[in-house]
mmCIF file of C-alpha atoms in Angstrom:
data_model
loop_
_atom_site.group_PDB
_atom_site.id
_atom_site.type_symbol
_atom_site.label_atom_id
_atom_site.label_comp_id
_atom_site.label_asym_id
_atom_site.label_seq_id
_atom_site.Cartn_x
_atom_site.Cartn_y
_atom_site.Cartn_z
ATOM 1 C CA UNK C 36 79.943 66.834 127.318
ATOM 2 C CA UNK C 37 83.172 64.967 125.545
ATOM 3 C CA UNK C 38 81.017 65.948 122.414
ATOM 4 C CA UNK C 39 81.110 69.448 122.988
ATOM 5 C CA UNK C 40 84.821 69.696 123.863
ATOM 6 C CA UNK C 41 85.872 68.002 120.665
ATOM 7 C CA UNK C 42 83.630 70.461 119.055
ATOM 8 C CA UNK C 43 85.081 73.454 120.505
ATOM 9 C CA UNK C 44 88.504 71.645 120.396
ATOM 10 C CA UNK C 45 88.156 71.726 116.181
ATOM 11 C CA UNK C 46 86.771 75.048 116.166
ATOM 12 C CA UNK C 47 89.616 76.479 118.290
ATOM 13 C CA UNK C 48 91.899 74.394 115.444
ATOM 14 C CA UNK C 49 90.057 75.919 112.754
ATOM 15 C CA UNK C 50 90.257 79.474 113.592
ATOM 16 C CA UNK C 51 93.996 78.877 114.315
ATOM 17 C CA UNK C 52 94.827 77.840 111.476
ATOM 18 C CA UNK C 53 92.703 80.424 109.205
ATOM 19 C CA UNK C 54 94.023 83.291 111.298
ATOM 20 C CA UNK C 55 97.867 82.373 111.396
ATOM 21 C CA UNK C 56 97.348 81.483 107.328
ATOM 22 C CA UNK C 57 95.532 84.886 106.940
ATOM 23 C CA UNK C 58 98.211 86.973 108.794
ATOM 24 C CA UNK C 59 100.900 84.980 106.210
ATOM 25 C CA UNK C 60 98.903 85.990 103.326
ATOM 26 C CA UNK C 61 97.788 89.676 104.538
ATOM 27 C CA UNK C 62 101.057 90.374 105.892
ATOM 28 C CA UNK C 63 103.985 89.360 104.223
ATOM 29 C CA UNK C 64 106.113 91.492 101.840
ATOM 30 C CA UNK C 65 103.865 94.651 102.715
ATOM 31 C CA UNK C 66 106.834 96.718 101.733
ATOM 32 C CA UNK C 67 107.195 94.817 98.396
ATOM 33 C CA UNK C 68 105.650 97.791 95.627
ATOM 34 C CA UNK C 69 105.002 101.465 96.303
ATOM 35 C CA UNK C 70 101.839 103.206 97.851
ATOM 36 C CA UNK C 71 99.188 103.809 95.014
ATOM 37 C CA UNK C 72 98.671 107.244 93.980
ATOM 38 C CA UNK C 73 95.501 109.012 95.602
ATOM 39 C CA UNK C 74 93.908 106.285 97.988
ATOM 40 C CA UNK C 75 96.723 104.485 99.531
ATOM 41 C CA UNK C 76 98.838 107.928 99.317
ATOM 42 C CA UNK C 77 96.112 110.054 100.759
ATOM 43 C CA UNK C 78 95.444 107.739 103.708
ATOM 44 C CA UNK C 79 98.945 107.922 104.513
ATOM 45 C CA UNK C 80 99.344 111.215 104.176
ATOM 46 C CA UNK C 81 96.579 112.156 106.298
ATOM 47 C CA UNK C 82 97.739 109.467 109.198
ATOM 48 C CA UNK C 83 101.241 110.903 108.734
ATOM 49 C CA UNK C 84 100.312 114.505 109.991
ATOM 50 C CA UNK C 85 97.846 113.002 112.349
ATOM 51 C CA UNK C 86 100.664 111.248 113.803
ATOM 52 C CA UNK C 87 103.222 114.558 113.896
ATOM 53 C CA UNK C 88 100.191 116.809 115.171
ATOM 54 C CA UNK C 89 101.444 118.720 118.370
ATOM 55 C CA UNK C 90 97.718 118.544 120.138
ATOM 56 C CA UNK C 91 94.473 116.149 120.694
ATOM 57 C CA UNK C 92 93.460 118.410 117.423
ATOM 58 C CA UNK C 93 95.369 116.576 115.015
ATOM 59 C CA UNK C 94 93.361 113.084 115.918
ATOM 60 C CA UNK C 95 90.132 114.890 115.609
ATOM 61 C CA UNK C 96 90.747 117.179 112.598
ATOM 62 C CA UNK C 97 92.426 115.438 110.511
ATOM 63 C CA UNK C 98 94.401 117.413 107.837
ATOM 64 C CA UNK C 99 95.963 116.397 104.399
ATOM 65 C CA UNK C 100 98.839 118.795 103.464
ATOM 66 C CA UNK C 101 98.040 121.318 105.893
ATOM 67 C CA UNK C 102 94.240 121.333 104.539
ATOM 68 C CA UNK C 103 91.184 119.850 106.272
ATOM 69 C CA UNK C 104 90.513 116.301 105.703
ATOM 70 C CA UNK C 105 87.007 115.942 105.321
ATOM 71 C CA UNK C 106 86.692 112.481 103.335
ATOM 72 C CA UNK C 107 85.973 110.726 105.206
ATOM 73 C CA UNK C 108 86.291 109.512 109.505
ATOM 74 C CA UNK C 109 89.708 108.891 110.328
ATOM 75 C CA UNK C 110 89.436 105.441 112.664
ATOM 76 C CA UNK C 111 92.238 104.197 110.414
ATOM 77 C CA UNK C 112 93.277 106.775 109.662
ATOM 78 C CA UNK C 113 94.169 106.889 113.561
ATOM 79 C CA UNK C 114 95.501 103.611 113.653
ATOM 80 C CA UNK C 115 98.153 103.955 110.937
ATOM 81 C CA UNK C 116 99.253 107.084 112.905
ATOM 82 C CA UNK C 117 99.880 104.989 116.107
ATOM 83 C CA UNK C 118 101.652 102.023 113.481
ATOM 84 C CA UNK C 119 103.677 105.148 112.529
ATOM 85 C CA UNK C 120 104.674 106.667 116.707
ATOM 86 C CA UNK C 121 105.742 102.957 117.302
ATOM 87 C CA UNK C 122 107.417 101.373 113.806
ATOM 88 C CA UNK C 123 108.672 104.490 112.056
ATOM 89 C CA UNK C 124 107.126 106.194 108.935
ATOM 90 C CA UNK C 125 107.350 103.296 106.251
ATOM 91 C CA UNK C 126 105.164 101.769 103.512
ATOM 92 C CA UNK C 127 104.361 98.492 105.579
ATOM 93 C CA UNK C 128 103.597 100.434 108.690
ATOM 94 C CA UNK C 129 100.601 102.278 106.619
ATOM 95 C CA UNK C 130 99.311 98.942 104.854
ATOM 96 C CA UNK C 131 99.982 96.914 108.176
ATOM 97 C CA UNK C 132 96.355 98.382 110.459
ATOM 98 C CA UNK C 133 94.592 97.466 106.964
ATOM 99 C CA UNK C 134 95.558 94.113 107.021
ATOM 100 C CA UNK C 135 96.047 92.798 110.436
ATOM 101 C CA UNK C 136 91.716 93.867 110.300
ATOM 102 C CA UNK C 137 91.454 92.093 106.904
ATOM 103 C CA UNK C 138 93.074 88.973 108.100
ATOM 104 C CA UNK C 139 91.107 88.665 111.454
ATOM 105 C CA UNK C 140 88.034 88.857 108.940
ATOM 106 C CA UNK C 141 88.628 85.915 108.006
ATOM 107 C CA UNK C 142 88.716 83.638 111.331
ATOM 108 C CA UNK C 143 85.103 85.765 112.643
ATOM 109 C CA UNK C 144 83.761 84.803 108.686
ATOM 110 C CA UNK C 145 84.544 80.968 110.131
ATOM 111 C CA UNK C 146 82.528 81.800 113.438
ATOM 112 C CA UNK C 147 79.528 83.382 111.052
ATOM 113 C CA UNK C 148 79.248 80.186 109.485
ATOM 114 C CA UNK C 149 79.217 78.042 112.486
ATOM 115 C CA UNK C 150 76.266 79.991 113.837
ATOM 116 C CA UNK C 151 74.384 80.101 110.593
ATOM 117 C CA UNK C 152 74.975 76.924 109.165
ATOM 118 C CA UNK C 153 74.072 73.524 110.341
ATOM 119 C CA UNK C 154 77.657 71.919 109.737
ATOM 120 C CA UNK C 155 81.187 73.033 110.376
ATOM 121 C CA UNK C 156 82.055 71.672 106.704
ATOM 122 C CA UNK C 157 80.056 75.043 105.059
ATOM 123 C CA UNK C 158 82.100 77.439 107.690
ATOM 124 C CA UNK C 159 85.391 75.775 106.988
ATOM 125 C CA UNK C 160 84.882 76.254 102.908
ATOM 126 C CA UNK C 161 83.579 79.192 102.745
ATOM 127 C CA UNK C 162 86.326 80.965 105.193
ATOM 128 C CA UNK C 163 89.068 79.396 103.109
ATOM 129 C CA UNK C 164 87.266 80.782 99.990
ATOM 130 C CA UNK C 165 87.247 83.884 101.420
ATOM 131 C CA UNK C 166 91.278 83.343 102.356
ATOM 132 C CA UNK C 167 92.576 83.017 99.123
ATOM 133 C CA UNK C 168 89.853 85.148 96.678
ATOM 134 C CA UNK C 169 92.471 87.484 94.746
ATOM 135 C CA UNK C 170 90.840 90.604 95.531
ATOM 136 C CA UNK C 171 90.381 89.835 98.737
ATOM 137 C CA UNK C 172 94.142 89.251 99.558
ATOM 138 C CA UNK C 173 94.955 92.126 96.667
ATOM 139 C CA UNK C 174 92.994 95.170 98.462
ATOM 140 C CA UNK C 175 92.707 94.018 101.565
ATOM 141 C CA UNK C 176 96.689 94.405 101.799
ATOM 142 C CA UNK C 177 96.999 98.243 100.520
ATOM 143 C CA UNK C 178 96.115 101.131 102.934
ATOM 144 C CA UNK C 179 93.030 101.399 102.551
ATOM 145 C CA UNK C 180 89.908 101.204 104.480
ATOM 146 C CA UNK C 181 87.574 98.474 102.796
ATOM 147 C CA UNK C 182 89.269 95.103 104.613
ATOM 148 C CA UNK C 183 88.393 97.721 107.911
ATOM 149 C CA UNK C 184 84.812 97.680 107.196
ATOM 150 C CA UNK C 185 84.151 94.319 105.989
ATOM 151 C CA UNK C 186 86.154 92.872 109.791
ATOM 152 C CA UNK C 187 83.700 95.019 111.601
ATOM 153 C CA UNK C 188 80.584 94.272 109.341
ATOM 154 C CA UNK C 189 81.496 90.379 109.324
ATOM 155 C CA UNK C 190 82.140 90.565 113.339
ATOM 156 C CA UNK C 191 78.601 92.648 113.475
ATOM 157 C CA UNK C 192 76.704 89.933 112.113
ATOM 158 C CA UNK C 193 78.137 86.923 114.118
ATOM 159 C CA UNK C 194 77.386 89.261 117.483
ATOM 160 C CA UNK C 195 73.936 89.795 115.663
ATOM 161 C CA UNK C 196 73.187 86.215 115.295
ATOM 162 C CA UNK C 197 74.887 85.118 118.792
ATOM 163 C CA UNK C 198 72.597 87.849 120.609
ATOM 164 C CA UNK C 199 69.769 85.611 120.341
ATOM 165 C CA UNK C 200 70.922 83.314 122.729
ATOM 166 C CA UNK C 201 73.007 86.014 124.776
ATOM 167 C CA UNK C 202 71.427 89.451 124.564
ATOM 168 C CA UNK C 203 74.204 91.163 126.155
ATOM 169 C CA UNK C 204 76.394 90.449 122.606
ATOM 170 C CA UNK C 205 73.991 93.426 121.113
ATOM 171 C CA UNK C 206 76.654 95.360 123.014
ATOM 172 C CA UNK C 207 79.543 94.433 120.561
ATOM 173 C CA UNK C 208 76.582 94.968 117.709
ATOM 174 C CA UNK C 209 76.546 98.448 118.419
ATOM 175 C CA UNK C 210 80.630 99.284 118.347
ATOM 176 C CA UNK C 211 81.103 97.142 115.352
ATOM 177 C CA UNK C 212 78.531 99.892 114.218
ATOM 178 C CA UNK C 213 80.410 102.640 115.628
ATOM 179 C CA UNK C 214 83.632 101.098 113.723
ATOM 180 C CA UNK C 215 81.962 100.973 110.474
ATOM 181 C CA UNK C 216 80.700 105.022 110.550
ATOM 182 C CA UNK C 217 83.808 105.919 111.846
ATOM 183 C CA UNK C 218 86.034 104.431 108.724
ATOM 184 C CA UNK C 219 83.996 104.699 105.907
ATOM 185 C CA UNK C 220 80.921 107.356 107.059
ATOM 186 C CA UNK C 221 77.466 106.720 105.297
ATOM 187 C CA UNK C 222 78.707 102.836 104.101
ATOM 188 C CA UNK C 223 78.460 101.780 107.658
ATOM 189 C CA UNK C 224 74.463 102.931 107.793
ATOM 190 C CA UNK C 225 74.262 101.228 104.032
ATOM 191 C CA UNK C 226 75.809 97.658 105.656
ATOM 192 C CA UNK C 227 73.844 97.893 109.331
ATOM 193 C CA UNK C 228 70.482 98.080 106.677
ATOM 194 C CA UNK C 229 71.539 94.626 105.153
ATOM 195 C CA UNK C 230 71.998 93.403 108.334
ATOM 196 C CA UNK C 231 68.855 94.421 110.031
ATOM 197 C CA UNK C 232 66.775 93.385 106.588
ATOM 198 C CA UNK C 233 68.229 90.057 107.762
ATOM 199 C CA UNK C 234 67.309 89.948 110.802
ATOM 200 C CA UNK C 235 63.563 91.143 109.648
ATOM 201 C CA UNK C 236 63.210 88.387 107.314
ATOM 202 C CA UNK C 237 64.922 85.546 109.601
ATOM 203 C CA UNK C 238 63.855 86.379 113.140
ATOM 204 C CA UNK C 239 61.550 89.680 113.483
ATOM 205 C CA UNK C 240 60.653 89.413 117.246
ATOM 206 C CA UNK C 241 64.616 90.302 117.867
ATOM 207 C CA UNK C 242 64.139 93.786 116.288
ATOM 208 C CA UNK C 243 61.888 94.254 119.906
ATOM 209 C CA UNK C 244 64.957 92.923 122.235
ATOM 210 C CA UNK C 245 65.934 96.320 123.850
ATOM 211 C CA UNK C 246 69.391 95.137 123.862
ATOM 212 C CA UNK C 247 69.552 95.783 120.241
ATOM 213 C CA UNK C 248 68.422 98.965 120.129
ATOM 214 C CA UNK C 249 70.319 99.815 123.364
ATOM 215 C CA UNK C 250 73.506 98.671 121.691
ATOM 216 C CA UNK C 251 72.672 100.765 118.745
ATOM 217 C CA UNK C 252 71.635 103.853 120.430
ATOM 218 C CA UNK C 253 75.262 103.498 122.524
ATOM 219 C CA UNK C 254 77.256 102.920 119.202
ATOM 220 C CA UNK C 255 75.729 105.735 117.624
ATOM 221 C CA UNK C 256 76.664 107.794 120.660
ATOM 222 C CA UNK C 257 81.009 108.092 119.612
ATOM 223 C CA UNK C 258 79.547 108.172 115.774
ATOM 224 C CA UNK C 259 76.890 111.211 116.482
ATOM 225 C CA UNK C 260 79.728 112.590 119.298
ATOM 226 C CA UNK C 261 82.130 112.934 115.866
ATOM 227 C CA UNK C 262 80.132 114.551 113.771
ATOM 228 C CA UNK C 263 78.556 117.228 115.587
ATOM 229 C CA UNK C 264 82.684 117.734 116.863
ATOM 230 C CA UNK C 265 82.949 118.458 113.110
ATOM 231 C CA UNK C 266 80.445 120.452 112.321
ATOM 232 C CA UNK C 267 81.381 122.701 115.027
ATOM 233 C CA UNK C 268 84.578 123.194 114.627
ATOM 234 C CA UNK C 269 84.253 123.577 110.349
ATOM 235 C CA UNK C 270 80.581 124.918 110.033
ATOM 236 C CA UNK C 271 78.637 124.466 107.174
ATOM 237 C CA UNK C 272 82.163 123.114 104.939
ATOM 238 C CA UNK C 273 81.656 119.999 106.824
ATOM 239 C CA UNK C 274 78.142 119.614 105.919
ATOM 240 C CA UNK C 275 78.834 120.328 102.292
ATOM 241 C CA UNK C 276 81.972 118.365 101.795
ATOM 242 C CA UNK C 277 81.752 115.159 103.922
ATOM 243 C CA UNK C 278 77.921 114.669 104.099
ATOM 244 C CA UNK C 279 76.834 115.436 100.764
ATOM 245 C CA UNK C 280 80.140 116.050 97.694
ATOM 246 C CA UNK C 281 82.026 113.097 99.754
ATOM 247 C CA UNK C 282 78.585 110.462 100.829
ATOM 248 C CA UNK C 283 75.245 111.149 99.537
ATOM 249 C CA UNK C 284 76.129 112.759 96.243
ATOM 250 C CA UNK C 285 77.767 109.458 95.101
ATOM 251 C CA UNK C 286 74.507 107.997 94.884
ATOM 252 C CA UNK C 287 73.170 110.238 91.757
ATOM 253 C CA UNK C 288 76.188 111.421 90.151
ATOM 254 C CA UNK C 289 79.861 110.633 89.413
ATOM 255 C CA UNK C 290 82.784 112.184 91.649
ATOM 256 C CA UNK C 291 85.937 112.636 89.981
ATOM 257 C CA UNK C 292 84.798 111.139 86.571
ATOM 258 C CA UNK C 293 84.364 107.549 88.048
ATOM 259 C CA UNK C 294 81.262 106.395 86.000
ATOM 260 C CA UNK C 295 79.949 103.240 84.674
ATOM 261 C CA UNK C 296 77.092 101.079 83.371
ATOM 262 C CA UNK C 297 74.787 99.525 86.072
ATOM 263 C CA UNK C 298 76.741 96.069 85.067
ATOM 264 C CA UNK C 299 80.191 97.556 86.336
ATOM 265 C CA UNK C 300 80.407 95.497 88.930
ATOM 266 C CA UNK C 301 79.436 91.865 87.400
ATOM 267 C CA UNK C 302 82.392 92.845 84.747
ATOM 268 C CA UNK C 303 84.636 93.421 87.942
ATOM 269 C CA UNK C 304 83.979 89.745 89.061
ATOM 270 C CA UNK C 305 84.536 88.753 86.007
ATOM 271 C CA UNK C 306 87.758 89.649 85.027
ATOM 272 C CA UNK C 307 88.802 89.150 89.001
ATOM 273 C CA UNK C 308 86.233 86.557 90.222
ATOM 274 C CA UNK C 309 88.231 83.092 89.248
ATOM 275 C CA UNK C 310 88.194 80.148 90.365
ATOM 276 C CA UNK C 311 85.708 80.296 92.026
ATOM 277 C CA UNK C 312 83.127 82.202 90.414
ATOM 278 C CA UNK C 313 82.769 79.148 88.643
ATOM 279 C CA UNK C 314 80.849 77.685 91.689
ATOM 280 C CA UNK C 315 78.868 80.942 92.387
ATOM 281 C CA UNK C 316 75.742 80.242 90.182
ATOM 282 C CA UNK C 317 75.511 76.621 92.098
ATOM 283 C CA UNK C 318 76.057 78.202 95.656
ATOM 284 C CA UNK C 319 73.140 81.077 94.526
ATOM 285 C CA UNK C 320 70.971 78.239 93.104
ATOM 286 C CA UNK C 321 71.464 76.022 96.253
ATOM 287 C CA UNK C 322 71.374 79.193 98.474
ATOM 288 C CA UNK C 323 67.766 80.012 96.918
ATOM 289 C CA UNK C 324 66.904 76.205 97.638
ATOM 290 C CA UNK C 325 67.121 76.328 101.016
ATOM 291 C CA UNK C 326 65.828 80.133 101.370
ATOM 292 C CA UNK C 327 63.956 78.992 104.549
ATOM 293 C CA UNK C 328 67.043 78.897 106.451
ATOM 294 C CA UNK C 329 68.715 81.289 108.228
ATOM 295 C CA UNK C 330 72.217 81.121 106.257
ATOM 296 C CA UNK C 331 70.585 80.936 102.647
ATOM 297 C CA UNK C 332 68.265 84.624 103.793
ATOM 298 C CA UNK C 333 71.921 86.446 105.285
ATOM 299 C CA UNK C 334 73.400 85.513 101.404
ATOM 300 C CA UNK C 335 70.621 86.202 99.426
ATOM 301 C CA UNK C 336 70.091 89.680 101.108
ATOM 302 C CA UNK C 337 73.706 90.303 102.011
ATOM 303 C CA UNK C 338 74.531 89.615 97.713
ATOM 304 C CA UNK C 339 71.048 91.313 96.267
ATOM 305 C CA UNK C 340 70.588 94.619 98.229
ATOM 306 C CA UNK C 341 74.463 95.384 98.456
ATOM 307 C CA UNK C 342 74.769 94.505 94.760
ATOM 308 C CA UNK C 343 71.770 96.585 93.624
ATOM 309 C CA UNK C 344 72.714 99.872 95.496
ATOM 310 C CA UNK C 345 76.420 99.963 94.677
ATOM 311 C CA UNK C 346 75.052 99.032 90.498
ATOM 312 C CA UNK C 347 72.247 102.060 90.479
ATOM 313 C CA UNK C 348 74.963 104.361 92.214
ATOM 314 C CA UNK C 349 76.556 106.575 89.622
ATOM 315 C CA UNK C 350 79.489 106.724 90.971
ATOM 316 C CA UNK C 351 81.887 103.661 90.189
ATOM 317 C CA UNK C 352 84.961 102.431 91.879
ATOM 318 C CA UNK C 353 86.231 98.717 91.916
ATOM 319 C CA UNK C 354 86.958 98.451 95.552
ATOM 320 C CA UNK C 355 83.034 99.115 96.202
ATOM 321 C CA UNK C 356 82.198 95.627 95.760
ATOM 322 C CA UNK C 357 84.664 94.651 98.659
ATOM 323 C CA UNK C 358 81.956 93.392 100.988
ATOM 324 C CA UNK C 359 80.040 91.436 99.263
ATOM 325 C CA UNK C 360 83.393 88.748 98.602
ATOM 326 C CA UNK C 361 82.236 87.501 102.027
ATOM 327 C CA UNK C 362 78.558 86.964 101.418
ATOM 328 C CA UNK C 363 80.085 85.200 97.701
ATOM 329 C CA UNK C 364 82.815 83.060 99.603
ATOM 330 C CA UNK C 365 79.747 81.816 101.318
ATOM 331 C CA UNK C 366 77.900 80.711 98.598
ATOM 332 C CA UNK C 367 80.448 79.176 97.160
ATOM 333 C CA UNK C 368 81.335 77.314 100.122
ATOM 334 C CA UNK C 369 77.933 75.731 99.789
ATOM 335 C CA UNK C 370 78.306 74.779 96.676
ATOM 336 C CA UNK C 371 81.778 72.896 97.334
ATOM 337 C CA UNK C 372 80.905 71.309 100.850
ATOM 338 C CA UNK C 373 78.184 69.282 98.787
ATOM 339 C CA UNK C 374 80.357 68.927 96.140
ATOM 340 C CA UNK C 375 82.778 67.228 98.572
ATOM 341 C CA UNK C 376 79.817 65.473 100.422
ATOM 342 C CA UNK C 377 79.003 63.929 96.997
ATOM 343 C CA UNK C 378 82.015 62.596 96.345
ATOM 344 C CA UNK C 379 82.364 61.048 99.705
ATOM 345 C CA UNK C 380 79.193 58.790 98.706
ATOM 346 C CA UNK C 381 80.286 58.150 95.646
ATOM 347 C CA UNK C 382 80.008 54.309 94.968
ATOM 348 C CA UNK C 383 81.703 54.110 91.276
ATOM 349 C CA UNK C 384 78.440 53.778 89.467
ATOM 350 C CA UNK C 385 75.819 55.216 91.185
ATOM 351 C CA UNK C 386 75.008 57.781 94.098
ATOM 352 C CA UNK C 387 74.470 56.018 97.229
#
């Protein structure tokens, strides 16, 4: 018992400390440069008449200069509009929904790695990784919705993995679901795939618990609920605009001009990946060591199927590789919590 409680005493500690460093990081000097031009300033846009509509419309039907907004679901969209009603119209009032959810990432990363892996050392690394990876901290600040989706797909998968000792958690699997459709559309179906080839390869017999699919079916319910709202109210536009010019259309050719060889995306962690992609190989090599285990299958599928669809899409943007940082923050948090375990045994000549 006096085991336990120092246990949960360091993991309370833990998550304290990366949450209240994460909210530093995330939120400080939001106000400091301009909104970008077309994604930050079109998600602000569109929360700034949501948040001056006269009805219950504007929340549903979005609109972006008087237009329909048909981009995609507007969950944050929603919440930058209440950050508006409450803290004025502002720069750091649009970027602050963004990353209050990209800093709480960070603290449920730590609580994915204490379920999957066998010692807190592994959690604690690869959360801090994850804390201070430029891109990370870069994007996840702007108004935006990728540090959105990655908090609810991160939060998904430790409710995934706790649900096999409490089956009622398949609940909170199904709105982290819900969350993920409703900011970024088709990406949340993309990520929920990942996670449920996971849970395929690691433990099968949970893809019979009822309480997953029951979860699912009730997530799916708010998700389903806002699209057929849509289609209603905007006919066949909707269909042609959201579902297929704004979603499926990405896959086989380039919106906008935003094109690129299949290796975009390794040259994005190239020029953006440092430090630590210098410890990625050994965390992939060490991950595909111990591929038996259930932490080494979530990064080698999370990495390899997210990597491969977003490369063979035609469409290119840099903030598509967003959530796999997590899955790499693991990896390389393997890779430095034996690095650190070696050097604790080291005698001065040899290895003990």
């Amino acid at each position: 018992m006096l085991l336990n409680s120092t246990a949960q005493l360091k993991d309370r500690t833990w998550l304290l400390l990366l949450g209240l460093a994460a909210l530093l990081l995330c939120c400080i000097d939001l106000n400091g440069v301009p909104l970008r031009d077309w994604d930050e300033g079109t998600v602000a846009q569109v929360a700034k008449e949501i948040s001056r509509g006269e009805t219950w419309s504007a929340w549903l039907h979005p609109q972006l200069w008087g237009r329909p907004y048909l981009n995609k679901p507007p969950l944050l969209h929603s919440l930058i509009a209440v950050a508006y009603q409450n803290f004025g119209v502002q720069t750091w009032t649009a970027r602050l929904p963004g990353a209050i959810l990209t800093a709480t990432s960070v603290p449920m990363l730590y609580l994915l790695g204490r379920e999957i892996f066998p010692a807190r050392l592994a959690a604690v690394m690869g959360a801090s990784v994850y804390l201070v990876w430029l891109p990370v901290i870069r994007h996840g600040r702007l108004a935006m919705l990728d540090g959105a989706v990655v908090c609810f797909f991160i939060s998904l998968l430790w409710l995934l993995r706790r649900s096999q000792r409490q089956p009622t958690a398949y609940l909170g699997v199904g709105a982290c679901f819900a969350g993920m459709c409703l900011t970024k559309g088709i990406l949340g179906a993309l990520l929920l795939t990942v996670a449920l080839l996971w849970l395929l390869w690691d433990a099968p017999k949970e893809l019979r618990s009822p309480y997953l699919w029951s979860g699912l079916i009730l997530g799916s319910v708010p998700v389903i609920g806002w699209y057929a709202l849509q289609w209603h109210y905007y006919g066949e536009q909707f269909i042609n605009v959201t579902l297929f010019n704004q979603n499926l259309s990405r896959v086989w050719e380039s919106i906008d001009n935003h094109q690129g060889p299949p290796w975009y995306y390794l040259l994005e962690l190239l020029k953006y990946g440092w430090p630590w992609l210098i410890f990625w190989p050994t965390g992939l090599w060490l991950t595909w060591r111990s591929r038996d285990e259930s932490w080494a299958k979530l990064v080698l599928v999370w990495t390899v199927i997210y990597l491969l669809i977003i490369s063979v899409m035609r469409t290119k943007l840099p903030w598509y590789i967003f959530p796999i940082y997590p899955a790499m923050a693991l990896a390389v948090g393997v890779a430095l919590s034996v690095a650190w375990n070696i050097h604790r045994h080291w005698s001065g000549r040899r290895l003990t």
